[in-house]
Amino acid sequence: MKPTITEHEAKDRVERYIEGALTALPATAERKLFTQHRSECTDPTDDGPQGRFEISATYEVTGLEAARFGEYFDAVVQWWTAHDFAVLTDSRPKDLYVFVRNKADAFDMTVQANDLGKFYVGATSPCVWPNGTPEPQALEATEPEQPVAAPPEPEPSRKPRRAPVDDEDFAQTNWTDGGASF
């Protein structure tokens, strides 16, 4: 139930870490937002309470030569190690993927590339409270619960969840028009 940085601060730090890692790449590198998420920590690794969120972003990096991806990976990993990140997974040379975690604040970062010439850099925050402090409902959830009688088991339904498929109708369906029968 400890305070954290706010979601806004987490988002800013995600962006700063990505910008920092990109400084290790050539000046031709340009970033294009690929994904950005706010995900509830439903199964946090620290066994913490509900109501916290992870903030993440991944950018596709364009303007790089695919033949030099190995050099770019080395440069990004070097930047990370100089900025207090520990390498947790390095799948090279089999896969172009490296996963790191910051030793001071537990932010995660990845760099990955594929055979299609795509290169990605991403960052994810640890679980944070939206406003930096535990929400009232989370505080209430830590109070001991009073035992409650379990509800009765529902009677199993004997009817099928959907009608059986008629193989003859299936073969006669015109799938090009959304499934209307001939």
Coordinates of C-alpha atoms in Angstrom, one line a residue:
M1 CA 0.0 0.0 0.0
K2 CA 2.9 2.3 -0.6
P3 CA 2.7 5.5 -2.7
T4 CA 4.0 5.4 -6.2
I5 CA 4.7 7.9 -8.9
T6 CA 1.5 9.0 -10.7
E7 CA 0.3 7.6 -14.0
H8 CA 1.3 10.9 -15.7
E9 CA 4.8 10.7 -14.2
A10 CA 5.0 7.1 -15.3
K11 CA 4.0 8.0 -18.9
D12 CA 6.6 10.8 -18.9
R13 CA 9.3 8.4 -17.7
V14 CA 8.4 5.8 -20.3
E15 CA 8.8 8.5 -23.0
R16 CA 12.1 9.8 -21.5
Y17 CA 13.5 6.3 -21.4
I18 CA 12.6 5.6 -25.0
E19 CA 14.0 8.9 -26.1
G20 CA 17.2 8.2 -24.2
A21 CA 17.6 4.8 -25.8
L22 CA 17.0 6.2 -29.2
T23 CA 20.0 8.6 -28.8
A24 CA 22.1 5.5 -29.2
L25 CA 20.9 5.1 -32.8
P26 CA 22.0 7.0 -35.9
A27 CA 20.5 10.5 -36.6
T28 CA 18.5 8.9 -39.4
A29 CA 16.4 7.0 -36.9
E30 CA 12.8 8.3 -36.5
R31 CA 10.2 6.9 -34.2
K32 CA 6.5 6.2 -35.0
L33 CA 4.1 5.3 -32.2
F34 CA 3.2 1.6 -32.5
T35 CA 1.3 0.9 -29.3
Q36 CA 0.5 2.8 -26.1
H37 CA -1.3 1.1 -23.2
R38 CA -2.7 1.7 -19.7
S39 CA -3.2 -1.8 -18.3
E40 CA -4.6 -2.7 -14.9
C41 CA -2.2 -4.7 -12.7
T42 CA -4.5 -7.6 -12.3
D43 CA -1.8 -10.1 -11.4
P44 CA 1.1 -7.8 -10.2
T45 CA 4.4 -9.6 -9.5
D46 CA 4.7 -7.8 -6.2
D47 CA 1.3 -9.3 -4.9
G48 CA 0.1 -5.8 -4.5
P49 CA -3.5 -4.5 -4.4
Q50 CA -5.9 -3.9 -7.3
G51 CA -6.4 -0.4 -8.7
R52 CA -2.9 0.1 -10.0
F53 CA -1.8 0.4 -13.6
E54 CA 1.2 -0.2 -15.9
I55 CA 1.9 2.4 -18.5
S56 CA 3.6 1.3 -21.7
A57 CA 4.6 2.5 -25.1
T58 CA 6.3 0.9 -28.1
Y59 CA 7.7 2.7 -31.1
E60 CA 8.6 1.5 -34.5
V61 CA 11.9 3.0 -35.4
T62 CA 12.3 3.8 -39.1
G63 CA 15.3 5.1 -41.0
L64 CA 17.6 2.2 -40.0
E65 CA 19.5 -0.2 -42.2
A66 CA 18.3 -3.8 -41.5
A67 CA 21.8 -5.1 -42.3
R68 CA 23.1 -3.2 -39.3
F69 CA 20.4 -4.2 -36.7
G70 CA 23.1 -6.1 -34.7
E71 CA 25.1 -2.9 -34.3
Y72 CA 22.0 -0.9 -33.3
F73 CA 21.1 -3.5 -30.7
D74 CA 24.6 -3.3 -29.2
A75 CA 24.4 0.5 -29.1
V76 CA 21.0 0.4 -27.3
V77 CA 22.2 -2.3 -24.8
Q78 CA 25.3 -0.2 -24.1
W79 CA 23.1 2.9 -23.4
W80 CA 20.9 0.8 -21.1
T81 CA 23.8 -0.6 -19.1
A82 CA 25.2 3.0 -18.7
H83 CA 21.8 4.1 -17.4
D84 CA 21.3 1.5 -14.6
F85 CA 19.4 -1.1 -16.6
A86 CA 20.1 -4.8 -16.1
V87 CA 19.8 -7.2 -19.1
L88 CA 17.3 -9.9 -18.1
T89 CA 16.8 -11.6 -21.5
D90 CA 19.1 -11.4 -24.5
S91 CA 17.8 -13.8 -27.2
R92 CA 20.4 -12.9 -29.8
P93 CA 21.6 -14.3 -32.2
K94 CA 18.6 -16.6 -32.6
D95 CA 16.0 -13.8 -32.1
L96 CA 16.6 -10.1 -32.2
Y97 CA 15.1 -9.4 -28.8
V98 CA 16.6 -7.9 -25.6
F99 CA 14.6 -7.2 -22.4
V100 CA 16.0 -5.1 -19.5
R101 CA 14.9 -3.7 -16.2
N102 CA 16.0 -0.5 -14.5
K103 CA 17.7 -1.3 -11.1
A104 CA 16.5 1.9 -9.4
D105 CA 12.8 2.2 -10.5
A106 CA 11.8 -1.2 -12.0
F107 CA 10.9 0.2 -15.5
D108 CA 11.2 -2.4 -18.2
M109 CA 12.5 -1.8 -21.7
T110 CA 12.7 -3.9 -24.9
V111 CA 14.3 -3.7 -28.2
Q112 CA 13.3 -6.1 -31.0
A113 CA 13.5 -6.5 -34.7
N114 CA 12.2 -8.9 -37.3
D115 CA 12.9 -10.4 -40.7
L116 CA 10.6 -7.8 -42.3
G117 CA 13.1 -5.0 -41.4
K118 CA 11.0 -3.7 -38.5
F119 CA 12.8 -2.4 -35.4
Y120 CA 10.9 -1.6 -32.2
V121 CA 11.8 0.0 -28.8
G122 CA 9.4 0.0 -25.9
A123 CA 9.1 0.7 -22.2
T124 CA 6.7 -0.3 -19.4
S125 CA 6.3 1.2 -16.0
P126 CA 5.9 -0.9 -12.8
C127 CA 2.4 -0.9 -11.2
V128 CA 1.5 2.7 -10.2
W129 CA -1.5 4.3 -8.5
P130 CA -3.3 6.7 -10.8
N131 CA -2.7 9.6 -8.5
G132 CA 0.4 8.2 -6.7
T133 CA -1.4 7.1 -3.5
P134 CA -3.6 4.1 -2.8
E135 CA -7.2 4.5 -3.8
P136 CA -9.8 4.4 -1.0
Q137 CA -11.3 1.1 -2.3
A138 CA -7.9 -0.5 -2.3
L139 CA -7.4 0.5 1.4
E140 CA -10.8 -1.0 2.2
A141 CA -9.9 -4.2 0.4
T142 CA -7.0 -4.8 2.9
E143 CA -9.3 -5.0 5.9
P144 CA -10.0 -8.6 7.0
E145 CA -13.0 -10.0 5.2
Q146 CA -15.9 -11.5 7.2
P147 CA -16.7 -15.1 6.3
V148 CA -19.6 -15.4 3.9
A149 CA -21.5 -18.6 3.1
A150 CA -20.8 -19.8 -0.4
P151 CA -23.7 -19.4 -2.8
P152 CA -25.3 -22.7 -3.9
E153 CA -23.9 -24.4 -6.9
P154 CA -26.0 -23.7 -10.0
E155 CA -27.8 -26.6 -11.6
P156 CA -25.8 -27.8 -14.6
S157 CA -27.6 -26.9 -17.9
R158 CA -28.5 -29.9 -20.0
K159 CA -29.2 -27.9 -23.2
P160 CA -26.3 -27.3 -25.6
R161 CA -24.8 -23.8 -25.6
R162 CA -25.4 -23.5 -29.4
A163 CA -27.2 -25.5 -32.0
P164 CA -25.3 -28.4 -33.6
V165 CA -23.7 -27.6 -37.0
D166 CA -25.4 -29.3 -39.9
D167 CA -22.5 -30.3 -42.2
E168 CA -24.8 -30.2 -45.3
D169 CA -25.7 -26.5 -44.6
F170 CA -22.1 -25.7 -43.9
A171 CA -21.0 -27.0 -47.3
Q172 CA -23.8 -25.1 -49.1
T173 CA -22.9 -21.7 -47.5
N174 CA -21.6 -18.9 -49.7
W175 CA -18.9 -17.4 -47.5
T176 CA -18.2 -14.6 -49.9
D177 CA -21.4 -12.8 -48.9
G178 CA -21.1 -13.2 -45.1
G179 CA -22.6 -16.6 -44.8
A180 CA -26.0 -16.5 -46.6
S181 CA -27.2 -19.9 -47.8
F182 CA -27.5 -20.6 -51.6

